[in-house]
Amino acid sequence: MRNLILVGPMGAGKSTIGRLLAKELRLPFKDSDKEIELRTGANIPWIFDKEGELGFRDREQAMIAELCGCDGVVLATGGGAVMREENRRALHAGGRVVYLHASVEQQVGRTARDRNRPLLRTANPEKTLRDLLALRDPLYREIADLVVETDERPPRMVVLDILERLQRLPPR
Ligand SMILES: Nc1ncnc2c1ncn2[C@@H]1O[C@H](COP(=O)(O)OP(=O)(O)O)[C@@H](O)[C@H]1O
Ligand SMILES: O=C(O)C1=C[C@@H](OP(=O)(O)O)[C@@H](O)[C@H](O)C1
Ligand SMILES: [Mg+2]
């Protein structure tokens, strides 16, 4: 399989664990959101403000298509990447897909201090995360080769679990 791709909700740890996995595997690491920021020179909240969510999703779709065409990279996606069917197809075809699962309670704790997620600027971020997870969880599962629990486990332990379970996956 060409790439190793992380999907899952905000605060699951895709960016953190992707970086550690890439280091461990000595592969390049790409974070779709970071690549969009590098390419545009703007941060994610600014893009949402100026272009709306639709503008961001179009940029995200183009970036996912490009990054899924790479060979031998670890790729962290944004939590909403699975919302578009075109992205799900590209991600599934682009390599092994790992769904990093986190409970809503853990997501709340891990995202509370970070102002960089425009979708969580709501009166009740916990409800927002719960509603998004209800909608997206089946989509993460639809394309995942592995579902990995991240609740109450430090990133290093999640990384070791992924590496061990990847070895035991049958070929697709
Ligand atoms: N397994 C974990 N246990 C505790 N904290 C974590 C874990 N994974 C990530 N974090 C922390 O949660 C926050 C969000 O992680 P991040 O990698 O940005 O998530 P994502 O990219 O999935 O939104 C960061 O502060 C990170 O250090
Ligand atoms: O869930 C989402 O729709 C989003 C998740 C974010 O990435 P992380 O999942 O890395 O926080 C980022 O792409 C954007 O703010 C939208
Ligand atoms: Mg991230």
Tab-separated table of C-alpha atoms in Angstrom, residues 8-172:
chain	number	residue	atom	x	y	z
A	8	GLY	CA	-10.863	10.833	12.506
A	9	PRO	CA	-12.473	13.729	14.331
A	10	MET	CA	-10.929	16.937	15.659
A	11	GLY	CA	-8.761	16.142	18.660
A	12	ALA	CA	-8.311	12.457	17.823
A	13	GLY	CA	-4.594	13.189	17.396
A	14	LYS	CA	-4.129	12.819	13.625
A	15	SER	CA	-1.552	15.613	13.362
A	16	THR	CA	0.339	14.529	16.500
A	17	ILE	CA	0.346	10.795	15.814
A	18	GLY	CA	0.998	11.259	12.089
A	19	ARG	CA	4.199	13.137	12.868
A	20	LEU	CA	5.374	10.454	15.327
A	21	LEU	CA	4.488	7.622	12.926
A	22	ALA	CA	6.404	9.270	10.094
A	23	LYS	CA	9.460	9.654	12.324
A	24	GLU	CA	9.256	6.024	13.400
A	25	LEU	CA	8.849	4.801	9.800
A	26	ARG	CA	11.378	7.333	8.423
A	27	LEU	CA	8.827	8.585	5.920
A	28	PRO	CA	7.843	12.155	5.013
A	29	PHE	CA	4.903	13.575	6.950
A	30	LYS	CA	2.168	15.644	5.293
A	31	ASP	CA	-0.703	17.312	7.114
A	32	SER	CA	-3.433	18.346	4.695
A	33	ASP	CA	-4.368	21.448	6.758
A	34	LYS	CA	-0.718	22.520	7.101
A	35	GLU	CA	-0.157	22.071	3.353
A	36	ILE	CA	-3.192	24.251	2.610
A	37	GLU	CA	-1.807	26.905	4.966
A	38	LEU	CA	1.641	26.748	3.367
A	39	ARG	CA	0.176	26.950	-0.134
A	40	THR	CA	-2.176	29.860	0.596
A	41	GLY	CA	-0.092	31.734	3.159
A	42	ALA	CA	-3.266	31.954	5.260
A	43	ASN	CA	-4.367	29.998	8.320
A	44	ILE	CA	-7.461	27.787	8.429
A	45	PRO	CA	-9.654	30.244	10.419
A	46	TRP	CA	-8.805	33.043	7.960
A	47	ILE	CA	-9.781	30.832	4.989
A	48	PHE	CA	-13.108	29.984	6.682
A	49	ASP	CA	-13.708	33.707	7.347
A	50	LYS	CA	-12.907	34.862	3.817
A	51	GLU	CA	-14.146	31.968	1.684
A	52	GLY	CA	-16.607	30.187	3.936
A	53	GLU	CA	-16.546	26.476	4.703
A	54	LEU	CA	-17.278	25.711	1.038
A	55	GLY	CA	-14.115	27.552	-0.045
A	56	PHE	CA	-12.074	25.603	2.487
A	57	ARG	CA	-13.633	22.279	1.404
A	58	ASP	CA	-12.749	22.944	-2.239
A	59	ARG	CA	-9.130	23.654	-1.269
A	60	GLU	CA	-9.151	20.560	0.943
A	61	GLN	CA	-10.464	18.354	-1.879
A	62	ALA	CA	-7.727	19.539	-4.241
A	63	MET	CA	-5.073	18.976	-1.543
A	64	ILE	CA	-6.352	15.485	-0.679
A	65	ALA	CA	-6.306	14.520	-4.365
A	66	GLU	CA	-2.729	15.763	-4.685
A	67	LEU	CA	-1.422	14.167	-1.480
A	68	CYS	CA	-3.113	10.824	-2.177
A	69	GLY	CA	-1.091	10.742	-5.383
A	70	CYS	CA	2.133	10.648	-3.326
A	71	ASP	CA	4.035	7.443	-2.709
A	72	GLY	CA	5.301	6.522	0.753
A	73	VAL	CA	4.111	9.380	2.926
A	74	VAL	CA	2.246	9.516	6.211
A	75	LEU	CA	-0.781	11.748	5.683
A	76	ALA	CA	-2.883	13.410	8.385
A	77	THR	CA	-6.248	14.632	7.091
A	78	GLY	CA	-8.625	17.194	8.590
A	79	GLY	CA	-11.624	15.814	10.472
A	80	GLY	CA	-14.094	16.802	7.750
A	81	ALA	CA	-12.206	15.335	4.786
A	82	VAL	CA	-14.467	12.269	4.709
A	83	MET	CA	-17.592	14.353	4.102
A	84	ARG	CA	-17.063	14.371	0.331
A	85	GLU	CA	-17.398	11.106	-1.559
A	86	GLU	CA	-14.579	12.110	-3.935
A	87	ASN	CA	-12.260	12.415	-0.931
A	88	ARG	CA	-13.323	9.062	0.501
A	89	ARG	CA	-12.548	7.397	-2.811
A	90	ALA	CA	-9.148	9.120	-3.080
A	91	LEU	CA	-8.222	8.281	0.528
A	92	HIS	CA	-9.208	4.636	0.231
A	93	ALA	CA	-7.254	4.283	-3.019
A	94	GLY	CA	-4.305	6.260	-1.619
A	95	GLY	CA	-3.125	3.738	0.942
A	96	ARG	CA	-3.845	2.140	4.280
A	97	VAL	CA	-6.422	4.174	6.180
A	98	VAL	CA	-6.339	4.319	9.981
A	99	TYR	CA	-9.333	5.740	11.864
A	100	LEU	CA	-8.144	7.345	15.095
A	101	HIS	CA	-11.139	7.115	17.386
A	102	ALA	CA	-11.695	9.411	20.370
A	103	SER	CA	-14.714	9.879	22.585
A	104	VAL	CA	-16.440	13.264	22.500
A	105	GLU	CA	-15.271	13.866	26.090
A	106	GLN	CA	-11.615	13.429	25.097
A	107	GLN	CA	-12.073	15.527	21.964
A	108	VAL	CA	-13.489	18.359	24.075
A	109	GLY	CA	-10.520	18.275	26.444
A	110	ARG	CA	-7.950	18.137	23.658
A	111	THR	CA	-9.419	20.976	21.595
A	112	ALA	CA	-10.538	23.330	24.381
A	113	ARG	CA	-7.472	25.581	24.430
A	114	ASP	CA	-6.889	25.723	20.674
A	115	ARG	CA	-8.528	28.626	18.784
A	116	ASN	CA	-7.593	27.210	15.379
A	117	ARG	CA	-10.735	25.190	14.692
A	118	PRO	CA	-13.421	27.511	13.305
A	119	LEU	CA	-16.157	24.849	13.495
A	120	LEU	CA	-15.782	24.813	17.289
A	121	ARG	CA	-16.496	28.510	17.725
A	122	THR	CA	-20.027	27.674	18.823
A	123	ALA	CA	-21.996	28.236	22.029
A	124	ASN	CA	-21.652	24.531	22.835
A	125	PRO	CA	-18.521	22.925	21.320
A	126	GLU	CA	-19.318	19.614	23.012
A	127	LYS	CA	-22.673	19.389	21.212
A	128	THR	CA	-20.996	20.394	17.951
A	129	LEU	CA	-18.420	17.606	18.340
A	130	ARG	CA	-21.160	15.105	19.255
A	131	ASP	CA	-23.279	16.032	16.203
A	132	LEU	CA	-20.261	15.936	13.865
A	133	LEU	CA	-19.152	12.548	15.180
A	134	ALA	CA	-22.643	11.070	14.710
A	135	LEU	CA	-22.561	12.189	11.092
A	136	ARG	CA	-18.968	11.255	10.330
A	137	ASP	CA	-18.252	8.105	12.339
A	138	PRO	CA	-19.854	5.810	9.704
A	139	LEU	CA	-17.833	7.559	6.986
A	140	TYR	CA	-14.537	7.091	8.840
A	141	ARG	CA	-15.414	3.409	9.296
A	142	GLU	CA	-16.423	3.025	5.640
A	143	ILE	CA	-12.876	3.704	4.433
A	144	ALA	CA	-10.797	2.475	7.396
A	145	ASP	CA	-8.500	-0.566	7.292
A	146	LEU	CA	-7.971	-0.176	11.053
A	147	VAL	CA	-9.874	1.521	13.880
A	148	VAL	CA	-7.556	2.533	16.717
A	149	GLU	CA	-8.703	3.776	20.131
A	150	THR	CA	-6.915	6.859	21.431
A	151	ASP	CA	-8.859	7.468	24.679
A	152	GLU	CA	-6.682	7.380	27.794
A	153	ARG	CA	-3.620	6.326	25.799
A	154	PRO	CA	-0.588	8.540	25.258
A	155	PRO	CA	0.428	9.186	21.624
A	156	ARG	CA	3.454	6.839	21.808
A	157	MET	CA	1.236	3.949	22.807
A	158	VAL	CA	-1.175	4.696	19.961
A	159	VAL	CA	1.763	4.729	17.537
A	160	LEU	CA	3.033	1.331	18.743
A	161	ASP	CA	-0.474	-0.151	18.453
A	162	ILE	CA	-0.820	1.118	14.881
A	163	LEU	CA	2.588	-0.228	13.825
A	164	GLU	CA	1.880	-3.633	15.339
A	165	ARG	CA	-1.587	-3.950	13.835
A	166	LEU	CA	-0.484	-2.742	10.395
A	167	GLN	CA	1.895	-5.707	10.188
A	168	ARG	CA	-0.957	-8.117	10.778
A	169	LEU	CA	-3.298	-6.645	8.134
A	170	PRO	CA	-4.021	-8.965	5.220
A	171	PRO	CA	-3.333	-7.537	1.755
A	172	ARG	CA	-6.360	-5.768	0.261
